[in-house]
Coordinates of C-alpha atoms in Angstrom, one line a residue:
M1 CA 14.0 16.4 2.6
A2 CA 16.8 15.3 0.3
Q3 CA 17.5 12.6 -2.3
A4 CA 20.7 11.6 -0.5
W5 CA 22.7 12.5 2.7
S6 CA 26.2 13.7 2.2
G7 CA 27.4 14.1 5.8
E8 CA 25.6 17.3 6.9
P9 CA 25.3 17.6 10.7
F10 CA 21.9 16.3 11.7
D11 CA 20.7 14.4 14.8
V12 CA 18.3 12.1 13.1
M13 CA 17.9 10.6 9.7
L14 CA 14.8 8.8 8.4
A15 CA 15.7 7.0 5.2
L16 CA 13.1 5.8 2.8
H17 CA 13.8 2.4 1.2
A18 CA 16.6 0.0 2.4
R19 CA 18.1 -0.5 -1.0
H20 CA 17.6 2.8 -2.8
S21 CA 18.9 4.8 0.2
A22 CA 21.6 2.2 1.1
E23 CA 24.5 4.5 0.4
S24 CA 23.3 7.3 2.7
I25 CA 22.3 4.7 5.3
A26 CA 25.8 3.2 5.3
R27 CA 27.4 6.7 5.5
W28 CA 25.5 7.5 8.7
P29 CA 27.3 5.0 11.0
R30 CA 30.7 5.8 9.4
V31 CA 30.3 9.5 10.2
L32 CA 29.1 8.7 13.8
G33 CA 31.9 6.1 14.3
A34 CA 29.4 3.4 15.0
N35 CA 30.3 -0.2 14.3
A36 CA 26.8 -1.7 14.1
V37 CA 23.5 -0.1 15.0
A38 CA 23.7 3.6 14.3
P39 CA 22.0 6.0 16.8
G40 CA 19.4 8.3 15.3
L41 CA 18.9 6.2 12.1
G42 CA 15.5 5.1 11.1
V43 CA 14.7 3.2 7.9
V44 CA 11.3 3.1 6.3
L45 CA 10.7 -0.2 4.4
T46 CA 8.6 -0.4 1.3
G47 CA 6.9 -3.4 -0.3
T48 CA 9.9 -4.1 -2.6
D49 CA 12.2 -3.9 0.4
L50 CA 10.2 -6.4 2.4
Y51 CA 9.1 -8.9 -0.2
R52 CA 12.1 -8.8 -2.5
D53 CA 15.2 -6.8 -1.8
I54 CA 16.1 -7.8 1.8
Q55 CA 16.0 -11.4 0.8
T56 CA 18.8 -11.1 -1.8
D57 CA 20.4 -7.7 -1.8
A58 CA 23.4 -7.3 0.5
T59 CA 23.1 -3.5 0.7
A60 CA 19.5 -3.7 1.7
Q61 CA 20.4 -6.3 4.3
A62 CA 23.1 -4.0 5.7
S63 CA 20.5 -1.2 6.0
L64 CA 18.5 -3.4 8.3
A65 CA 21.5 -4.0 10.5
Y66 CA 22.5 -0.3 10.8
A67 CA 19.0 1.0 11.6
Q68 CA 18.1 1.8 15.2
H69 CA 14.4 1.6 14.2
L70 CA 12.7 0.1 11.2
V71 CA 9.4 1.5 10.1
V72 CA 6.9 -0.6 8.3
L73 CA 3.6 0.5 6.9
Q74 CA 1.2 -2.3 7.7
E75 CA 0.6 -4.8 10.4
C76 CA 1.9 -8.0 8.7
A77 CA 5.2 -6.4 7.6
P78 CA 7.2 -7.4 10.7
D79 CA 6.7 -11.0 9.8
A80 CA 8.7 -10.5 6.6
L81 CA 11.8 -9.3 8.5
P82 CA 14.7 -11.5 9.6
A83 CA 14.2 -12.6 13.2
E84 CA 17.3 -10.9 14.4
V85 CA 16.0 -7.4 13.5
R86 CA 12.3 -7.9 14.0
S87 CA 12.4 -6.2 17.5
K88 CA 13.4 -2.9 15.8
A89 CA 10.2 -2.7 13.8
R90 CA 7.3 -0.4 14.5
V91 CA 4.2 -0.1 12.4
I92 CA 3.3 3.4 11.3
F93 CA 0.3 3.6 9.0
Q94 CA 0.5 6.4 6.4
S95 CA -2.4 8.8 6.4
V96 CA -4.9 10.4 4.1
S97 CA -7.5 13.2 4.4
P98 CA -11.0 11.9 4.8
W99 CA -13.5 12.5 2.0
Q100 CA -17.3 12.5 2.4
T101 CA -19.1 9.4 1.5
V102 CA -21.4 10.0 -1.4
T103 CA -24.6 8.3 -2.4
K104 CA -23.9 5.5 -5.0
P105 CA -26.3 5.0 -7.9
Q106 CA -28.3 1.8 -7.9
Q107 CA -28.6 1.4 -11.7
H108 CA -25.2 -0.3 -11.9
L109 CA -22.3 -1.4 -9.9
R110 CA -19.1 0.5 -10.7
A111 CA -15.7 -0.9 -9.7
V112 CA -12.5 1.0 -10.0
M113 CA -8.9 -0.2 -10.0
V114 CA -6.1 2.3 -9.5
G115 CA -2.5 1.5 -10.2
H116 CA 0.0 1.8 -13.0
L117 CA 0.1 -1.2 -15.3
R118 CA 3.1 -3.1 -14.1
D119 CA 3.7 -6.7 -13.1
E120 CA 3.5 -6.1 -9.3
K121 CA -0.1 -4.8 -9.6
S122 CA -1.2 -8.0 -11.5
P123 CA -3.6 -6.2 -13.9
Q124 CA -4.0 -9.5 -15.8
T125 CA -6.3 -10.6 -13.0
L126 CA -8.6 -7.6 -13.7
F127 CA -8.5 -8.3 -17.4
A128 CA -9.5 -11.9 -16.9
A129 CA -12.3 -10.9 -14.5
A130 CA -13.6 -8.3 -17.0
R131 CA -13.9 -11.0 -19.6
L132 CA -15.8 -13.3 -17.3
L133 CA -18.2 -10.4 -16.6
K134 CA -18.7 -9.2 -20.2
D135 CA -22.2 -10.6 -20.3
H136 CA -23.2 -8.7 -17.0
P137 CA -24.2 -5.3 -18.3
G138 CA -24.9 -4.0 -14.8
I139 CA -21.2 -4.2 -13.8
C140 CA -18.8 -1.5 -14.9
I141 CA -15.1 -1.5 -14.4
D142 CA -12.9 1.6 -14.6
H143 CA -9.1 1.1 -14.7
I144 CA -6.8 4.0 -13.9
G145 CA -3.1 4.0 -14.4
N146 CA -0.3 4.6 -17.0
A147 CA 1.1 1.6 -19.0
L148 CA 4.6 1.3 -17.4
D149 CA 4.7 -2.0 -19.2
A150 CA 3.8 -1.6 -22.9
E151 CA 2.6 -5.2 -23.2
L152 CA 0.2 -4.7 -20.3
G153 CA -1.0 -1.5 -22.0
S154 CA -1.8 -3.6 -25.2
Q155 CA -3.6 -6.1 -23.1
A156 CA -5.7 -3.4 -21.5
Q157 CA -6.6 -2.1 -25.0
D158 CA -7.6 -5.6 -26.1
C159 CA -9.7 -6.1 -23.0
A160 CA -11.5 -2.8 -23.6
A161 CA -12.3 -3.8 -27.2
E162 CA -13.7 -7.2 -26.1
C163 CA -15.5 -6.1 -22.9
P164 CA -18.1 -3.2 -23.1
G165 CA -18.1 -2.9 -19.3
Y166 CA -14.3 -2.4 -19.0
R167 CA -12.6 1.0 -19.6
W168 CA -8.9 1.7 -19.4
L169 CA -8.7 5.4 -18.6
G170 CA -4.9 5.8 -18.4
G171 CA -3.2 8.0 -15.9
M172 CA -5.2 10.8 -14.2
P173 CA -4.5 13.6 -11.8
H174 CA -4.7 12.7 -8.2
D175 CA -7.8 14.7 -7.3
T176 CA -9.6 13.3 -10.3
T177 CA -8.6 9.8 -9.4
R178 CA -9.7 10.3 -5.8
R179 CA -13.1 11.5 -7.0
R180 CA -13.6 8.4 -9.1
I181 CA -12.7 6.3 -6.0
Q182 CA -15.2 8.2 -3.9
R183 CA -18.0 7.7 -6.5
A184 CA -17.3 4.1 -7.2
H185 CA -19.2 1.3 -5.4
V186 CA -16.0 -0.7 -4.7
L187 CA -12.2 -0.4 -5.2
V188 CA -10.5 -3.5 -6.7
H189 CA -6.9 -4.1 -5.8
T190 CA -5.2 -7.1 -7.4
S191 CA -1.5 -6.7 -6.4
R192 CA 0.9 -9.5 -5.8
M193 CA 3.3 -7.3 -3.7
E194 CA 2.5 -4.3 -1.5
G195 CA 4.2 -2.5 1.4
G196 CA 1.0 -0.7 2.4
A197 CA -1.0 0.6 -0.6
H198 CA -2.0 4.3 -0.3
V199 CA -5.0 3.7 -2.6
L200 CA -6.6 1.4 0.0
M201 CA -6.5 4.2 2.5
E202 CA -8.0 6.6 0.0
A203 CA -10.9 4.2 -0.7
I204 CA -11.5 3.4 3.0
C205 CA -11.5 7.1 4.0
S206 CA -13.9 7.9 1.2
G207 CA -16.6 5.4 2.1
T208 CA -15.7 3.0 -0.7
P209 CA -15.2 -0.6 0.3
V210 CA -12.4 -2.8 -1.1
L211 CA -12.0 -6.1 -2.8
A212 CA -8.3 -7.1 -2.5
S213 CA -5.9 -9.9 -3.2
K214 CA -5.1 -11.9 -0.1
I215 CA -1.4 -10.9 0.2
A216 CA 0.4 -9.8 3.4
G217 CA 0.5 -6.2 2.3
N218 CA -3.2 -6.0 2.0
V219 CA -4.1 -8.1 5.0
G220 CA -1.9 -5.8 7.1
M221 CA -4.0 -2.8 6.0
L222 CA -7.5 -4.3 6.0
G223 CA -7.1 -6.8 8.9
P224 CA -7.1 -10.6 9.0
D225 CA -10.9 -11.0 9.2
Y226 CA -11.8 -8.8 6.3
A227 CA -14.5 -10.3 4.1
G228 CA -13.4 -9.0 0.8
Y229 CA -10.3 -11.0 0.0
F230 CA -9.8 -13.1 -3.1
E231 CA -6.7 -15.3 -3.7
H232 CA -4.0 -13.6 -5.7
G233 CA -4.5 -14.2 -9.4
N234 CA -8.0 -15.7 -9.0
A235 CA -10.1 -13.8 -11.5
Q236 CA -13.1 -16.1 -11.0
Q237 CA -13.2 -15.3 -7.3
L238 CA -13.0 -11.6 -8.1
A239 CA -15.8 -11.8 -10.7
D240 CA -18.0 -13.8 -8.3
F241 CA -17.6 -11.1 -5.7
L242 CA -18.6 -8.4 -8.1
V243 CA -21.7 -10.4 -9.3
R244 CA -22.7 -11.0 -5.7
L245 CA -22.3 -7.3 -4.8
R246 CA -24.5 -6.4 -7.9
I247 CA -27.2 -8.9 -6.9
E248 CA -27.3 -7.6 -3.3
Q249 CA -27.0 -4.0 -4.2
T250 CA -30.4 -2.9 -3.2
S251 CA -30.6 -5.0 0.0
A252 CA -30.2 -3.4 3.4
G253 CA -27.6 -5.9 4.5
G254 CA -25.5 -8.4 2.7
L255 CA -21.8 -8.4 1.8
Y256 CA -21.6 -4.8 0.7
R257 CA -22.8 -3.5 4.0
L258 CA -20.4 -5.8 5.8
L259 CA -17.5 -4.5 3.8
Q260 CA -18.5 -0.9 4.5
T261 CA -18.7 -1.5 8.2
Q262 CA -15.3 -3.3 8.3
C263 CA -13.6 -0.5 6.3
A264 CA -15.2 2.2 8.5
L265 CA -13.6 0.4 11.6
R266 CA -10.2 0.6 9.9
A267 CA -10.4 4.3 8.9
P268 CA -9.1 5.8 12.2
L269 CA -5.8 4.0 11.6
F270 CA -5.2 6.2 8.6
A271 CA -6.0 9.6 10.2
P272 CA -3.4 12.3 9.7
A273 CA -3.3 13.0 13.5
A274 CA -2.4 9.3 14.2
E275 CA 0.5 9.4 11.7
K276 CA 1.8 12.7 13.0
A277 CA 1.8 11.4 16.6
A278 CA 3.6 8.2 15.6
L279 CA 6.2 10.0 13.6
T280 CA 6.8 12.5 16.4
A281 CA 7.3 9.6 18.8
L282 CA 9.7 7.9 16.4
A283 CA 11.8 11.1 16.0
R284 CA 11.8 11.6 19.8
D285 CA 13.1 8.0 20.3
L286 CA 15.8 8.4 17.6
L287 CA 16.9 11.8 19.0
H288 CA 17.2 10.5 22.6
C289 CA 19.5 7.6 21.8
E290 CA 23.0 8.7 22.6
I291 CA 26.4 7.4 21.4
N292 CA 28.7 5.7 24.0
P293 CA 32.1 7.0 23.0
E294 CA 33.8 3.9 24.5
T295 CA 32.0 1.3 22.4
S296 CA 30.6 3.4 19.5
F297 CA 27.3 1.6 20.3
P298 CA 24.0 3.4 21.3
H299 CA 23.0 3.4 24.9
A300 CA 20.4 5.1 27.2
C301 CA 17.8 4.8 24.5
A302 CA 14.5 6.4 25.5

């Protein structure tokens, strides 16, 4: 593990982030004497890569060209790649350890949102939904994350002052956050841009269903037929979902049970053994791609 690669003799490099790792990625083919695709080079693409940087940044675009394999973290991600490199992509879901599902109290419905307060996470949607729900005492909203944007932090404080059901808890240790996810009835995820949010896996693998914005990064994690999507930025849809879940809370069926079932079906995708097997296969493929000394291009790829 290193922040950058300076030319040390390795057989395989797996670089995280097409733009941030662009210098190390570009050095790899130079050292190998490759003119285009560089053997042994894998590049893992984040949400900012897919949905921002590769569209405009020349160094990020070069990283796509150099890579032998591109790793994306959710099922919709290949669609965001240029057609000429899409065949390099493979989906490898990140993993998380499973936590036991706990019994949720029936006296109230508790939603939790986890994510630092910054524009990509669209916390304004949660603020607006909390205001729509301030006359629903049975619905509680906990918001975890540091204010990376001071203005959004001020908005969170204002929302908490106006809405008795909304609490901004600030940043918390990972284990504490995960326990709050485990104990909540539902996780809310309002982002406008995601590469494959880890918090979705943590909820799914803790028995906590999800309400999420209908963006590619979330659909690629939860599946196209998931019943808990709201349109990005639509606070009314989010509020309506929470009201419906509260009304149906004591029923044996309904939307909540459907979301639980759908999340449980996705949970095996995020098992540590599945990620380990996929990464091992990737490393093997990268390792077995040799350099043709006559062309400086890879050949005999396994």
